[in-house]
Amino acid sequence: MADFIINTDDNVYIPAEDSYLLADNLEIEKGQSVLEIGTGSGVVAMYASRLTDRITVTDINFDACGLARKNFEENNIENIEILFGNLFEPVKNRKFDVILFNTPYLPTEEGEVLEDTINYAFDGGINGRKVIDMFLNEVGNHLNDGGTVQLIQSSLSGNDETLTRLDELGFIAEIKASEHFFFEDITLINAYKI
Protein backbone atom coordinates (compact mmCIF):
# COMPACT_ATOMS: atom_id res chain seq x y z
CA MET A 1 0.00 0.00 0.00
CA ALA A 2 2.81 2.42 0.82
CA ASP A 3 3.44 3.80 -2.62
CA PHE A 4 4.35 7.19 -1.19
CA ILE A 5 7.72 8.24 0.17
CA ILE A 6 7.05 8.44 3.92
CA ASN A 7 9.69 10.00 6.14
CA THR A 8 9.36 9.44 9.88
CA ASP A 9 10.46 11.28 13.02
CA ASP A 10 10.86 9.95 16.58
CA ASN A 11 8.55 12.73 17.84
CA VAL A 12 5.73 11.93 15.39
CA TYR A 13 3.40 8.93 15.23
CA ILE A 14 4.70 6.44 12.67
CA PRO A 15 1.90 5.29 10.32
CA ALA A 16 0.55 1.94 11.51
CA GLU A 17 -2.47 -0.32 10.99
CA ASP A 18 -4.88 2.33 12.28
CA SER A 19 -3.53 4.90 9.78
CA TYR A 20 -4.06 2.51 6.88
CA LEU A 21 -7.49 1.38 8.11
CA LEU A 22 -8.55 5.00 7.63
CA ALA A 23 -6.58 5.56 4.40
CA ASP A 24 -8.05 2.38 2.84
CA ASN A 25 -11.64 3.40 3.61
CA LEU A 26 -11.77 7.10 2.76
CA GLU A 27 -15.19 8.32 1.63
CA ILE A 28 -14.28 11.47 -0.27
CA GLU A 29 -15.72 12.68 -3.56
CA LYS A 30 -13.94 14.87 -6.06
CA GLY A 31 -14.24 18.54 -5.16
CA GLN A 32 -15.18 17.96 -1.53
CA SER A 33 -13.38 19.95 1.17
CA VAL A 34 -11.54 17.76 3.69
CA LEU A 35 -10.14 18.46 7.15
CA GLU A 36 -7.83 15.97 8.82
CA ILE A 37 -7.26 16.52 12.53
CA GLY A 38 -3.94 15.21 13.86
CA THR A 39 -2.30 14.52 10.52
CA GLY A 40 0.97 13.21 12.00
CA SER A 41 3.22 12.17 9.11
CA GLY A 42 0.51 13.23 6.65
CA VAL A 43 -0.01 9.76 5.19
CA VAL A 44 -3.84 9.78 5.35
CA ALA A 45 -3.96 13.25 3.78
CA MET A 46 -1.70 12.01 0.98
CA TYR A 47 -4.21 9.30 0.11
CA ALA A 48 -7.02 11.86 0.37
CA SER A 49 -5.15 14.09 -2.10
CA ARG A 50 -5.82 11.48 -4.80
CA LEU A 51 -9.57 11.99 -4.30
CA THR A 52 -9.92 15.78 -3.92
CA ASP A 53 -7.74 18.87 -4.11
CA ARG A 54 -9.26 20.77 -1.17
CA ILE A 55 -7.50 19.47 1.93
CA THR A 56 -6.57 21.12 5.23
CA VAL A 57 -4.66 19.31 7.97
CA THR A 58 -4.01 20.32 11.58
CA ASP A 59 -1.76 18.95 14.30
CA ILE A 60 -1.02 20.00 17.88
CA ASN A 61 2.51 18.61 17.42
CA PHE A 62 4.75 21.17 15.70
CA ASP A 63 7.15 18.38 14.67
CA ALA A 64 4.27 16.64 12.90
CA CYS A 65 3.44 19.77 10.89
CA GLY A 66 7.04 19.95 9.72
CA LEU A 67 7.21 16.25 8.88
CA ALA A 68 3.91 16.35 6.99
CA ARG A 69 5.19 19.33 4.96
CA LYS A 70 8.35 17.39 4.12
CA ASN A 71 6.35 14.32 3.09
CA PHE A 72 3.95 16.36 0.94
CA GLU A 73 6.88 18.07 -0.80
CA GLU A 74 8.77 14.82 -1.44
CA ASN A 75 5.63 13.33 -3.01
CA ASN A 76 4.95 16.46 -5.09
CA ILE A 77 1.63 17.09 -3.34
CA GLU A 78 0.81 20.79 -3.36
CA ASN A 79 -2.91 20.86 -2.56
CA ILE A 80 -2.75 20.46 1.24
CA GLU A 81 -2.91 23.35 3.70
CA ILE A 82 -1.03 22.65 6.98
CA LEU A 83 -2.11 24.43 10.18
CA PHE A 84 -0.57 24.13 13.66
CA GLY A 85 -2.93 23.89 16.61
CA ASN A 86 -5.22 21.75 18.75
CA LEU A 87 -8.27 20.10 17.18
CA PHE A 88 -10.44 22.80 15.51
CA GLU A 89 -8.62 25.89 16.88
CA PRO A 90 -6.80 26.60 13.59
CA VAL A 91 -10.05 26.44 11.56
CA LYS A 92 -12.33 28.38 13.92
CA ASN A 93 -14.99 29.64 11.49
CA ARG A 94 -14.63 27.12 8.70
CA LYS A 95 -16.73 24.15 7.62
CA PHE A 96 -15.80 21.08 5.60
CA ASP A 97 -17.52 18.24 3.73
CA VAL A 98 -15.41 15.49 5.28
CA ILE A 99 -13.55 15.44 8.62
CA LEU A 100 -10.99 12.73 9.36
CA PHE A 101 -9.36 11.91 12.70
CA ASN A 102 -7.20 8.99 13.83
CA THR A 103 -7.81 9.84 17.47
CA PRO A 104 -5.43 9.41 20.42
CA TYR A 105 -7.50 6.57 21.85
CA LEU A 106 -5.28 4.69 24.29
CA PRO A 107 -6.39 4.74 27.92
CA THR A 108 -3.39 6.34 29.63
CA GLU A 109 -2.64 6.39 33.35
CA GLU A 110 -0.78 9.35 34.83
CA GLY A 111 2.48 7.37 35.05
CA GLU A 112 2.28 6.44 31.34
CA VAL A 113 2.25 10.02 30.04
CA LEU A 114 5.41 10.84 28.07
CA GLU A 115 7.17 14.20 28.23
CA ASP A 116 7.77 14.23 24.45
CA THR A 117 5.39 15.58 21.80
CA ILE A 118 4.78 11.98 20.63
CA ASN A 119 2.46 11.73 23.68
CA TYR A 120 -0.22 13.69 21.76
CA ALA A 121 -0.51 10.81 19.29
CA PHE A 122 -1.81 8.21 21.71
CA ASP A 123 -2.75 9.73 25.10
CA GLY A 124 -6.51 9.38 25.44
CA GLY A 125 -6.61 10.06 29.16
CA ILE A 126 -7.76 7.59 31.82
CA ASN A 127 -10.64 6.12 29.77
CA GLY A 128 -9.23 6.76 26.28
CA ARG A 129 -11.96 9.33 25.57
CA LYS A 130 -10.37 12.64 26.63
CA VAL A 131 -9.68 13.85 23.09
CA ILE A 132 -12.48 11.86 21.41
CA ASP A 133 -15.12 13.63 23.52
CA MET A 134 -13.62 17.09 22.90
CA PHE A 135 -13.64 16.30 19.18
CA LEU A 136 -17.26 15.07 19.21
CA ASN A 137 -18.42 18.18 21.08
CA GLU A 138 -17.12 20.42 18.30
CA VAL A 139 -17.22 18.41 15.10
CA GLY A 140 -20.80 19.33 14.15
CA ASN A 141 -19.88 23.04 14.10
CA HIS A 142 -17.28 22.41 11.40
CA LEU A 143 -19.17 20.02 9.14
CA ASN A 144 -21.36 21.01 6.22
CA ASP A 145 -24.88 19.55 6.07
CA GLY A 146 -24.71 16.12 4.47
CA GLY A 147 -21.05 15.88 5.52
CA THR A 148 -19.15 12.85 6.76
CA VAL A 149 -16.94 12.21 9.79
CA GLN A 150 -14.52 9.29 9.73
CA LEU A 151 -12.73 8.56 12.98
CA ILE A 152 -10.49 5.79 14.25
CA GLN A 153 -10.64 4.61 17.83
CA SER A 154 -10.21 1.45 19.91
CA SER A 155 -12.74 -0.83 21.51
CA LEU A 156 -10.85 0.03 24.72
CA SER A 157 -12.13 3.61 24.44
CA GLY A 158 -15.83 2.80 24.11
CA ASN A 159 -17.19 2.36 20.59
CA ASP A 160 -20.79 2.29 21.83
CA GLU A 161 -20.23 5.51 23.74
CA THR A 162 -19.04 7.22 20.55
CA LEU A 163 -21.94 5.85 18.48
CA THR A 164 -24.46 6.98 21.13
CA ARG A 165 -22.92 10.45 21.36
CA LEU A 166 -22.97 10.86 17.57
CA ASP A 167 -26.61 9.76 17.54
CA GLU A 168 -27.41 12.40 20.20
CA LEU A 169 -25.66 15.00 18.04
CA GLY A 170 -27.91 14.17 15.08
CA PHE A 171 -25.60 11.94 13.07
CA ILE A 172 -26.25 8.54 11.56
CA ALA A 173 -23.21 6.58 12.74
CA GLU A 174 -21.88 3.08 12.18
CA ILE A 175 -18.74 1.00 12.57
CA LYS A 176 -17.57 0.84 8.98
CA ALA A 177 -14.50 -1.38 9.42
CA SER A 178 -12.41 -2.90 12.18
CA GLU A 179 -9.27 -4.92 12.72
CA HIS A 180 -8.62 -7.16 15.70
CA PHE A 181 -5.32 -6.98 17.56
CA PHE A 182 -4.16 -8.76 20.70
CA PHE A 183 -6.47 -7.16 23.24
CA GLU A 184 -8.56 -4.69 21.26
CA ASP A 185 -10.36 -3.93 18.03
CA ILE A 186 -9.28 -0.85 16.11
CA THR A 187 -12.45 0.54 14.59
CA LEU A 188 -13.35 3.02 11.89
CA ILE A 189 -16.54 4.87 12.73
CA ASN A 190 -18.32 6.73 9.96
CA ALA A 191 -20.91 9.35 10.87
CA TYR A 192 -23.15 11.19 8.44
CA LYS A 193 -24.64 14.58 9.23
CA ILE A 194 -28.31 14.60 8.31
JSON list of C-alpha atoms in Angstrom, two decimals, residues 74-181:
[
{"chain": "A", "resi": 74, "resn": "GLU", "atom": "CA", "xyz": [8.77, 14.82, -1.44]},
{"chain": "A", "resi": 75, "resn": "ASN", "atom": "CA", "xyz": [5.63, 13.33, -3.01]},
{"chain": "A", "resi": 76, "resn": "ASN", "atom": "CA", "xyz": [4.95, 16.46, -5.09]},
{"chain": "A", "resi": 77, "resn": "ILE", "atom": "CA", "xyz": [1.63, 17.09, -3.34]},
{"chain": "A", "resi": 78, "resn": "GLU", "atom": "CA", "xyz": [0.81, 20.79, -3.36]},
{"chain": "A", "resi": 79, "resn": "ASN", "atom": "CA", "xyz": [-2.91, 20.86, -2.56]},
{"chain": "A", "resi": 80, "resn": "ILE", "atom": "CA", "xyz": [-2.75, 20.46, 1.24]},
{"chain": "A", "resi": 81, "resn": "GLU", "atom": "CA", "xyz": [-2.91, 23.35, 3.70]},
{"chain": "A", "resi": 82, "resn": "ILE", "atom": "CA", "xyz": [-1.03, 22.65, 6.98]},
{"chain": "A", "resi": 83, "resn": "LEU", "atom": "CA", "xyz": [-2.11, 24.43, 10.18]},
{"chain": "A", "resi": 84, "resn": "PHE", "atom": "CA", "xyz": [-0.57, 24.13, 13.66]},
{"chain": "A", "resi": 85, "resn": "GLY", "atom": "CA", "xyz": [-2.93, 23.89, 16.61]},
{"chain": "A", "resi": 86, "resn": "ASN", "atom": "CA", "xyz": [-5.22, 21.75, 18.75]},
{"chain": "A", "resi": 87, "resn": "LEU", "atom": "CA", "xyz": [-8.27, 20.10, 17.18]},
{"chain": "A", "resi": 88, "resn": "PHE", "atom": "CA", "xyz": [-10.44, 22.80, 15.51]},
{"chain": "A", "resi": 89, "resn": "GLU", "atom": "CA", "xyz": [-8.62, 25.89, 16.88]},
{"chain": "A", "resi": 90, "resn": "PRO", "atom": "CA", "xyz": [-6.80, 26.60, 13.59]},
{"chain": "A", "resi": 91, "resn": "VAL", "atom": "CA", "xyz": [-10.05, 26.44, 11.56]},
{"chain": "A", "resi": 92, "resn": "LYS", "atom": "CA", "xyz": [-12.33, 28.38, 13.92]},
{"chain": "A", "resi": 93, "resn": "ASN", "atom": "CA", "xyz": [-14.99, 29.64, 11.49]},
{"chain": "A", "resi": 94, "resn": "ARG", "atom": "CA", "xyz": [-14.63, 27.12, 8.70]},
{"chain": "A", "resi": 95, "resn": "LYS", "atom": "CA", "xyz": [-16.73, 24.15, 7.62]},
{"chain": "A", "resi": 96, "resn": "PHE", "atom": "CA", "xyz": [-15.80, 21.08, 5.60]},
{"chain": "A", "resi": 97, "resn": "ASP", "atom": "CA", "xyz": [-17.52, 18.24, 3.73]},
{"chain": "A", "resi": 98, "resn": "VAL", "atom": "CA", "xyz": [-15.41, 15.49, 5.28]},
{"chain": "A", "resi": 99, "resn": "ILE", "atom": "CA", "xyz": [-13.55, 15.44, 8.62]},
{"chain": "A", "resi": 100, "resn": "LEU", "atom": "CA", "xyz": [-10.99, 12.73, 9.36]},
{"chain": "A", "resi": 101, "resn": "PHE", "atom": "CA", "xyz": [-9.36, 11.91, 12.70]},
{"chain": "A", "resi": 102, "resn": "ASN", "atom": "CA", "xyz": [-7.20, 8.99, 13.83]},
{"chain": "A", "resi": 103, "resn": "THR", "atom": "CA", "xyz": [-7.81, 9.84, 17.47]},
{"chain": "A", "resi": 104, "resn": "PRO", "atom": "CA", "xyz": [-5.43, 9.41, 20.42]},
{"chain": "A", "resi": 105, "resn": "TYR", "atom": "CA", "xyz": [-7.50, 6.57, 21.85]},
{"chain": "A", "resi": 106, "resn": "LEU", "atom": "CA", "xyz": [-5.28, 4.69, 24.29]},
{"chain": "A", "resi": 107, "resn": "PRO", "atom": "CA", "xyz": [-6.39, 4.74, 27.92]},
{"chain": "A", "resi": 108, "resn": "THR", "atom": "CA", "xyz": [-3.39, 6.34, 29.63]},
{"chain": "A", "resi": 109, "resn": "GLU", "atom": "CA", "xyz": [-2.64, 6.39, 33.35]},
{"chain": "A", "resi": 110, "resn": "GLU", "atom": "CA", "xyz": [-0.78, 9.35, 34.83]},
{"chain": "A", "resi": 111, "resn": "GLY", "atom": "CA", "xyz": [2.48, 7.37, 35.05]},
{"chain": "A", "resi": 112, "resn": "GLU", "atom": "CA", "xyz": [2.28, 6.44, 31.34]},
{"chain": "A", "resi": 113, "resn": "VAL", "atom": "CA", "xyz": [2.25, 10.02, 30.04]},
{"chain": "A", "resi": 114, "resn": "LEU", "atom": "CA", "xyz": [5.41, 10.84, 28.07]},
{"chain": "A", "resi": 115, "resn": "GLU", "atom": "CA", "xyz": [7.17, 14.20, 28.23]},
{"chain": "A", "resi": 116, "resn": "ASP", "atom": "CA", "xyz": [7.77, 14.23, 24.45]},
{"chain": "A", "resi": 117, "resn": "THR", "atom": "CA", "xyz": [5.39, 15.58, 21.80]},
{"chain": "A", "resi": 118, "resn": "ILE", "atom": "CA", "xyz": [4.78, 11.98, 20.63]},
{"chain": "A", "resi": 119, "resn": "ASN", "atom": "CA", "xyz": [2.46, 11.73, 23.68]},
{"chain": "A", "resi": 120, "resn": "TYR", "atom": "CA", "xyz": [-0.22, 13.69, 21.76]},
{"chain": "A", "resi": 121, "resn": "ALA", "atom": "CA", "xyz": [-0.51, 10.81, 19.29]},
{"chain": "A", "resi": 122, "resn": "PHE", "atom": "CA", "xyz": [-1.81, 8.21, 21.71]},
{"chain": "A", "resi": 123, "resn": "ASP", "atom": "CA", "xyz": [-2.75, 9.73, 25.10]},
{"chain": "A", "resi": 124, "resn": "GLY", "atom": "CA", "xyz": [-6.51, 9.38, 25.44]},
{"chain": "A", "resi": 125, "resn": "GLY", "atom": "CA", "xyz": [-6.61, 10.06, 29.16]},
{"chain": "A", "resi": 126, "resn": "ILE", "atom": "CA", "xyz": [-7.76, 7.59, 31.82]},
{"chain": "A", "resi": 127, "resn": "ASN", "atom": "CA", "xyz": [-10.64, 6.12, 29.77]},
{"chain": "A", "resi": 128, "resn": "GLY", "atom": "CA", "xyz": [-9.23, 6.76, 26.28]},
{"chain": "A", "resi": 129, "resn": "ARG", "atom": "CA", "xyz": [-11.96, 9.33, 25.57]},
{"chain": "A", "resi": 130, "resn": "LYS", "atom": "CA", "xyz": [-10.37, 12.64, 26.63]},
{"chain": "A", "resi": 131, "resn": "VAL", "atom": "CA", "xyz": [-9.68, 13.85, 23.09]},
{"chain": "A", "resi": 132, "resn": "ILE", "atom": "CA", "xyz": [-12.48, 11.86, 21.41]},
{"chain": "A", "resi": 133, "resn": "ASP", "atom": "CA", "xyz": [-15.12, 13.63, 23.52]},
{"chain": "A", "resi": 134, "resn": "MET", "atom": "CA", "xyz": [-13.62, 17.09, 22.90]},
{"chain": "A", "resi": 135, "resn": "PHE", "atom": "CA", "xyz": [-13.64, 16.30, 19.18]},
{"chain": "A", "resi": 136, "resn": "LEU", "atom": "CA", "xyz": [-17.26, 15.07, 19.21]},
{"chain": "A", "resi": 137, "resn": "ASN", "atom": "CA", "xyz": [-18.42, 18.18, 21.08]},
{"chain": "A", "resi": 138, "resn": "GLU", "atom": "CA", "xyz": [-17.12, 20.42, 18.30]},
{"chain": "A", "resi": 139, "resn": "VAL", "atom": "CA", "xyz": [-17.22, 18.41, 15.10]},
{"chain": "A", "resi": 140, "resn": "GLY", "atom": "CA", "xyz": [-20.80, 19.33, 14.15]},
{"chain": "A", "resi": 141, "resn": "ASN", "atom": "CA", "xyz": [-19.88, 23.04, 14.10]},
{"chain": "A", "resi": 142, "resn": "HIS", "atom": "CA", "xyz": [-17.28, 22.41, 11.40]},
{"chain": "A", "resi": 143, "resn": "LEU", "atom": "CA", "xyz": [-19.17, 20.02, 9.14]},
{"chain": "A", "resi": 144, "resn": "ASN", "atom": "CA", "xyz": [-21.36, 21.01, 6.22]},
{"chain": "A", "resi": 145, "resn": "ASP", "atom": "CA", "xyz": [-24.88, 19.55, 6.07]},
{"chain": "A", "resi": 146, "resn": "GLY", "atom": "CA", "xyz": [-24.71, 16.12, 4.47]},
{"chain": "A", "resi": 147, "resn": "GLY", "atom": "CA", "xyz": [-21.05, 15.88, 5.52]},
{"chain": "A", "resi": 148, "resn": "THR", "atom": "CA", "xyz": [-19.15, 12.85, 6.76]},
{"chain": "A", "resi": 149, "resn": "VAL", "atom": "CA", "xyz": [-16.94, 12.21, 9.79]},
{"chain": "A", "resi": 150, "resn": "GLN", "atom": "CA", "xyz": [-14.52, 9.29, 9.73]},
{"chain": "A", "resi": 151, "resn": "LEU", "atom": "CA", "xyz": [-12.73, 8.56, 12.98]},
{"chain": "A", "resi": 152, "resn": "ILE", "atom": "CA", "xyz": [-10.49, 5.79, 14.25]},
{"chain": "A", "resi": 153, "resn": "GLN", "atom": "CA", "xyz": [-10.64, 4.61, 17.83]},
{"chain": "A", "resi": 154, "resn": "SER", "atom": "CA", "xyz": [-10.21, 1.45, 19.91]},
{"chain": "A", "resi": 155, "resn": "SER", "atom": "CA", "xyz": [-12.74, -0.83, 21.51]},
{"chain": "A", "resi": 156, "resn": "LEU", "atom": "CA", "xyz": [-10.85, 0.03, 24.72]},
{"chain": "A", "resi": 157, "resn": "SER", "atom": "CA", "xyz": [-12.13, 3.61, 24.44]},
{"chain": "A", "resi": 158, "resn": "GLY", "atom": "CA", "xyz": [-15.83, 2.80, 24.11]},
{"chain": "A", "resi": 159, "resn": "ASN", "atom": "CA", "xyz": [-17.19, 2.36, 20.59]},
{"chain": "A", "resi": 160, "resn": "ASP", "atom": "CA", "xyz": [-20.79, 2.29, 21.83]},
{"chain": "A", "resi": 161, "resn": "GLU", "atom": "CA", "xyz": [-20.23, 5.51, 23.74]},
{"chain": "A", "resi": 162, "resn": "THR", "atom": "CA", "xyz": [-19.04, 7.22, 20.55]},
{"chain": "A", "resi": 163, "resn": "LEU", "atom": "CA", "xyz": [-21.94, 5.85, 18.48]},
{"chain": "A", "resi": 164, "resn": "THR", "atom": "CA", "xyz": [-24.46, 6.98, 21.13]},
{"chain": "A", "resi": 165, "resn": "ARG", "atom": "CA", "xyz": [-22.92, 10.45, 21.36]},
{"chain": "A", "resi": 166, "resn": "LEU", "atom": "CA", "xyz": [-22.97, 10.86, 17.57]},
{"chain": "A", "resi": 167, "resn": "ASP", "atom": "CA", "xyz": [-26.61, 9.76, 17.54]},
{"chain": "A", "resi": 168, "resn": "GLU", "atom": "CA", "xyz": [-27.41, 12.40, 20.20]},
{"chain": "A", "resi": 169, "resn": "LEU", "atom": "CA", "xyz": [-25.66, 15.00, 18.04]},
{"chain": "A", "resi": 170, "resn": "GLY", "atom": "CA", "xyz": [-27.91, 14.17, 15.08]},
{"chain": "A", "resi": 171, "resn": "PHE", "atom": "CA", "xyz": [-25.60, 11.94, 13.07]},
{"chain": "A", "resi": 172, "resn": "ILE", "atom": "CA", "xyz": [-26.25, 8.54, 11.56]},
{"chain": "A", "resi": 173, "resn": "ALA", "atom": "CA", "xyz": [-23.21, 6.58, 12.74]},
{"chain": "A", "resi": 174, "resn": "GLU", "atom": "CA", "xyz": [-21.88, 3.08, 12.18]},
{"chain": "A", "resi": 175, "resn": "ILE", "atom": "CA", "xyz": [-18.74, 1.00, 12.57]},
{"chain": "A", "resi": 176, "resn": "LYS", "atom": "CA", "xyz": [-17.57, 0.84, 8.98]},
{"chain": "A", "resi": 177, "resn": "ALA", "atom": "CA", "xyz": [-14.50, -1.38, 9.42]},
{"chain": "A", "resi": 178, "resn": "SER", "atom": "CA", "xyz": [-12.41, -2.90, 12.18]},
{"chain": "A", "resi": 179, "resn": "GLU", "atom": "CA", "xyz": [-9.27, -4.92, 12.72]},
{"chain": "A", "resi": 180, "resn": "HIS", "atom": "CA", "xyz": [-8.62, -7.16, 15.70]},
{"chain": "A", "resi": 181, "resn": "PHE", "atom": "CA", "xyz": [-5.32, -6.98, 17.56]}
]
